[in-house]
Structure formats: C-alpha cells, structure tokens
Amino acid sequence: MTRAVKLPYYTIKAEELASWLDRQPDAWWIVDGDPALTSHVDFPCPSEELSEELRRVSKPLRMFDPRENSIAKGESVPVEQLDDMADTDNNSGARTYLLCWEGDDIQWLLAEDPDAAKESA
C-alpha cells in the first residue's frame, strides 16, 4: 500500500486572500479544479471578481508551500509571504498557488493570467 504524500501547507482565511487579491488590481486569475469557484465566476477574471467570491464562500484555505525544505504544518501564513510562496516555474513567470478548502481534499490551482491582464489593459 502506498502512503499519500503530505505536502507542507499554511492556512489562510478567505478574507485575507481576498484582501491580498484586492492589492493586485491589474492582475487577472484562473482557477482550475475548484467546483465552488468555477460555478460562480467566469475565468479568467480580474482580482476584484475573485476576491468577491472568496468573501462569499468565507472558508479557511490550505495553501501548499512549493518551496524546498518547507516545514509548514498548517500555521497561518502572513499575506506578505504570498509572493515568496508563488510557484513561478512556468513559461510566463506567472504566480501559481496550490490550494484546497479546509476540510476538503480537492486541490485546485489559482494562477495568474498575464495574457488576460494585457488584453484588458
């Protein structure tokens, strides 16, 4: 039997993530894999639309830490660390986060969409 790998994660309130998104006014985002958000928001969307929906759902989230040697075990993450925690190992350098709602095993991606941001400018 294989044991599931436990990824290091921090906890963040939906309101805190929403406030952080509000401070990214020129960013557009994609969510992949979360039925709650994708059923209420058309993606890609600007930060303000996503932050509004996060506030409506209002549940704590687990934010998985992709950094090597992370020892996170569920403690709260200060929003000032979110940029450092972004996975930017992709062609565009866009910020990407792996999350799940507290108490739910469905992991989903929150990814910045620089192309949509350019098109909307």
PDB file of C-alpha atoms in Angstrom:
ATOM      1  CA  MET A   1       0.000   0.000   0.000  1.00  0.00           C
ATOM      2  CA  THR A   2       1.315   3.448  -0.908  1.00  0.00           C
ATOM      3  CA  ARG A   3       1.108   6.224   1.573  1.00  0.00           C
ATOM      4  CA  ALA A   4      -0.179   9.601   0.418  1.00  0.00           C
ATOM      5  CA  VAL A   5       2.491  12.289   0.385  1.00  0.00           C
ATOM      6  CA  LYS A   6       1.701  15.104   2.799  1.00  0.00           C
ATOM      7  CA  LEU A   7       2.590  18.444   1.286  1.00  0.00           C
ATOM      8  CA  PRO A   8       3.661  21.282   3.586  1.00  0.00           C
ATOM      9  CA  TYR A   9       0.915  23.879   3.838  1.00  0.00           C
ATOM     10  CA  TYR A  10      -0.124  27.063   5.547  1.00  0.00           C
ATOM     11  CA  THR A  11      -3.629  28.131   6.485  1.00  0.00           C
ATOM     12  CA  ILE A  12      -5.137  31.382   5.251  1.00  0.00           C
ATOM     13  CA  LYS A  13      -8.604  32.848   5.741  1.00  0.00           C
ATOM     14  CA  ALA A  14     -10.582  33.500   2.574  1.00  0.00           C
ATOM     15  CA  GLU A  15     -10.937  37.145   3.659  1.00  0.00           C
ATOM     16  CA  GLU A  16      -7.147  37.522   3.943  1.00  0.00           C
ATOM     17  CA  LEU A  17      -6.580  36.023   0.498  1.00  0.00           C
ATOM     18  CA  ALA A  18      -9.340  38.262  -0.881  1.00  0.00           C
ATOM     19  CA  SER A  19      -7.696  41.349   0.649  1.00  0.00           C
ATOM     20  CA  TRP A  20      -4.354  40.336  -0.868  1.00  0.00           C
ATOM     21  CA  LEU A  21      -6.033  39.930  -4.269  1.00  0.00           C
ATOM     22  CA  ASP A  22      -7.556  43.404  -3.887  1.00  0.00           C
ATOM     23  CA  ARG A  23      -3.996  44.741  -3.687  1.00  0.00           C
ATOM     24  CA  GLN A  24      -3.311  43.194  -7.142  1.00  0.00           C
ATOM     25  CA  PRO A  25      -5.645  45.478  -9.157  1.00  0.00           C
ATOM     26  CA  ASP A  26      -4.042  44.848 -12.547  1.00  0.00           C
ATOM     27  CA  ALA A  27      -3.839  41.047 -12.208  1.00  0.00           C
ATOM     28  CA  TRP A  28      -6.225  38.542 -13.780  1.00  0.00           C
ATOM     29  CA  TRP A  29      -6.613  34.999 -12.457  1.00  0.00           C
ATOM     30  CA  ILE A  30      -7.605  31.483 -13.446  1.00  0.00           C
ATOM     31  CA  VAL A  31      -8.898  28.835 -11.046  1.00  0.00           C
ATOM     32  CA  ASP A  32      -8.582  25.231 -12.138  1.00  0.00           C
ATOM     33  CA  GLY A  33     -10.201  22.390 -10.243  1.00  0.00           C
ATOM     34  CA  ASP A  34     -12.457  24.065  -7.690  1.00  0.00           C
ATOM     35  CA  PRO A  35     -16.150  23.497  -8.389  1.00  0.00           C
ATOM     36  CA  ALA A  36     -17.313  26.135  -5.874  1.00  0.00           C
ATOM     37  CA  LEU A  37     -15.438  28.981  -7.536  1.00  0.00           C
ATOM     38  CA  THR A  38     -15.740  27.840 -11.144  1.00  0.00           C
ATOM     39  CA  SER A  39     -19.518  27.554 -10.865  1.00  0.00           C
ATOM     40  CA  HIS A  40     -19.868  31.203  -9.781  1.00  0.00           C
ATOM     41  CA  VAL A  41     -17.057  33.039 -11.590  1.00  0.00           C
ATOM     42  CA  ASP A  42     -16.133  33.169 -15.272  1.00  0.00           C
ATOM     43  CA  PHE A  43     -12.382  32.698 -15.601  1.00  0.00           C
ATOM     44  CA  PRO A  44     -10.080  34.370 -16.331  1.00  0.00           C
ATOM     45  CA  CYS A  45     -11.270  37.208 -14.143  1.00  0.00           C
ATOM     46  CA  PRO A  46      -9.826  40.313 -12.510  1.00  0.00           C
ATOM     47  CA  SER A  47      -8.745  40.214  -8.864  1.00  0.00           C
ATOM     48  CA  GLU A  48     -11.844  42.064  -7.657  1.00  0.00           C
ATOM     49  CA  GLU A  49     -14.259  39.431  -9.016  1.00  0.00           C
ATOM     50  CA  LEU A  50     -12.339  36.569  -7.463  1.00  0.00           C
ATOM     51  CA  SER A  51     -11.933  38.355  -4.127  1.00  0.00           C
ATOM     52  CA  GLU A  52     -15.682  38.994  -4.002  1.00  0.00           C
ATOM     53  CA  GLU A  53     -16.406  35.281  -4.460  1.00  0.00           C
ATOM     54  CA  LEU A  54     -13.792  34.267  -1.868  1.00  0.00           C
ATOM     55  CA  ARG A  55     -15.504  36.548   0.648  1.00  0.00           C
ATOM     56  CA  ARG A  56     -18.857  34.971  -0.197  1.00  0.00           C
ATOM     57  CA  VAL A  57     -17.537  31.427   0.369  1.00  0.00           C
ATOM     58  CA  SER A  58     -15.724  32.616   3.508  1.00  0.00           C
ATOM     59  CA  LYS A  59     -13.995  29.340   4.434  1.00  0.00           C
ATOM     60  CA  PRO A  60     -10.375  28.888   5.514  1.00  0.00           C
ATOM     61  CA  LEU A  61      -7.978  27.574   2.916  1.00  0.00           C
ATOM     62  CA  ARG A  62      -4.860  25.459   2.886  1.00  0.00           C
ATOM     63  CA  MET A  63      -2.122  26.984   0.762  1.00  0.00           C
ATOM     64  CA  PHE A  64       0.541  24.456  -0.123  1.00  0.00           C
ATOM     65  CA  ASP A  65       4.133  25.658   0.050  1.00  0.00           C
ATOM     66  CA  PRO A  66       6.157  24.660  -3.046  1.00  0.00           C
ATOM     67  CA  ARG A  67       9.458  25.875  -1.605  1.00  0.00           C
ATOM     68  CA  GLU A  68      12.123  23.267  -0.973  1.00  0.00           C
ATOM     69  CA  ASN A  69      12.746  22.416   2.657  1.00  0.00           C
ATOM     70  CA  SER A  70       9.447  23.949   3.789  1.00  0.00           C
ATOM     71  CA  ILE A  71       8.436  22.835   7.265  1.00  0.00           C
ATOM     72  CA  ALA A  72       4.962  24.394   7.181  1.00  0.00           C
ATOM     73  CA  LYS A  73       2.435  22.410   9.194  1.00  0.00           C
ATOM     74  CA  GLY A  74      -0.782  24.384   8.933  1.00  0.00           C
ATOM     75  CA  GLU A  75       0.125  27.601  10.716  1.00  0.00           C
ATOM     76  CA  SER A  76      -1.276  30.901   9.419  1.00  0.00           C
ATOM     77  CA  VAL A  77       0.662  32.484   6.602  1.00  0.00           C
ATOM     78  CA  PRO A  78       1.182  36.245   6.631  1.00  0.00           C
ATOM     79  CA  VAL A  79      -0.063  37.719   3.357  1.00  0.00           C
ATOM     80  CA  GLU A  80       3.323  39.421   2.984  1.00  0.00           C
ATOM     81  CA  GLN A  81       4.763  35.955   2.226  1.00  0.00           C
ATOM     82  CA  LEU A  82       2.365  35.105  -0.606  1.00  0.00           C
ATOM     83  CA  ASP A  83       4.581  36.460  -3.375  1.00  0.00           C
ATOM     84  CA  ASP A  84       7.520  34.443  -1.998  1.00  0.00           C
ATOM     85  CA  MET A  85       5.357  31.303  -1.894  1.00  0.00           C
ATOM     86  CA  ALA A  86       4.238  31.588  -5.514  1.00  0.00           C
ATOM     87  CA  ASP A  87       5.339  28.886  -7.877  1.00  0.00           C
ATOM     88  CA  THR A  88       6.687  30.809 -10.876  1.00  0.00           C
ATOM     89  CA  ASP A  89       8.382  27.869 -12.576  1.00  0.00           C
ATOM     90  CA  ASN A  90       6.407  28.236 -15.803  1.00  0.00           C
ATOM     91  CA  ASN A  91       6.951  29.842 -19.204  1.00  0.00           C
ATOM     92  CA  SER A  92       5.395  33.184 -18.302  1.00  0.00           C
ATOM     93  CA  GLY A  93       6.673  33.546 -14.738  1.00  0.00           C
ATOM     94  CA  ALA A  94       3.042  33.873 -13.582  1.00  0.00           C
ATOM     95  CA  ARG A  95       2.296  33.314  -9.914  1.00  0.00           C
ATOM     96  CA  THR A  96       0.623  29.975  -9.259  1.00  0.00           C
ATOM     97  CA  TYR A  97      -0.694  28.568  -5.979  1.00  0.00           C
ATOM     98  CA  LEU A  98      -1.974  25.128  -4.994  1.00  0.00           C
ATOM     99  CA  LEU A  99      -4.862  25.354  -2.529  1.00  0.00           C
ATOM    100  CA  CYS A 100      -7.774  23.470  -1.050  1.00  0.00           C
ATOM    101  CA  TRP A 101     -10.598  24.474   1.232  1.00  0.00           C
ATOM    102  CA  GLU A 102     -10.064  23.470   4.854  1.00  0.00           C
ATOM    103  CA  GLY A 103     -11.763  20.107   5.419  1.00  0.00           C
ATOM    104  CA  ASP A 104     -11.828  19.291   1.695  1.00  0.00           C
ATOM    105  CA  ASP A 105      -9.346  17.079  -0.146  1.00  0.00           C
ATOM    106  CA  ILE A 106      -9.890  18.612  -3.590  1.00  0.00           C
ATOM    107  CA  GLN A 107      -6.756  20.519  -4.510  1.00  0.00           C
ATOM    108  CA  TRP A 108      -7.046  23.325  -7.040  1.00  0.00           C
ATOM    109  CA  LEU A 109      -4.856  25.874  -8.734  1.00  0.00           C
ATOM    110  CA  LEU A 110      -5.002  29.635  -8.526  1.00  0.00           C
ATOM    111  CA  ALA A 111      -2.883  31.008 -11.356  1.00  0.00           C
ATOM    112  CA  GLU A 112      -2.177  34.486 -12.568  1.00  0.00           C
ATOM    113  CA  ASP A 113      -3.095  35.058 -16.240  1.00  0.00           C
ATOM    114  CA  PRO A 114      -0.764  37.723 -17.657  1.00  0.00           C
ATOM    115  CA  ASP A 115      -2.258  37.415 -21.162  1.00  0.00           C
ATOM    116  CA  ALA A 116      -5.764  38.243 -19.927  1.00  0.00           C
ATOM    117  CA  ALA A 117      -4.347  41.174 -17.952  1.00  0.00           C
ATOM    118  CA  LYS A 118      -2.648  42.535 -21.086  1.00  0.00           C
ATOM    119  CA  GLU A 119      -5.826  42.149 -23.136  1.00  0.00           C
ATOM    120  CA  SER A 120      -7.893  44.031 -20.555  1.00  0.00           C
ATOM    121  CA  ALA A 121      -5.453  46.935 -20.279  1.00  0.00           C
TER     122      ALA A 121
END
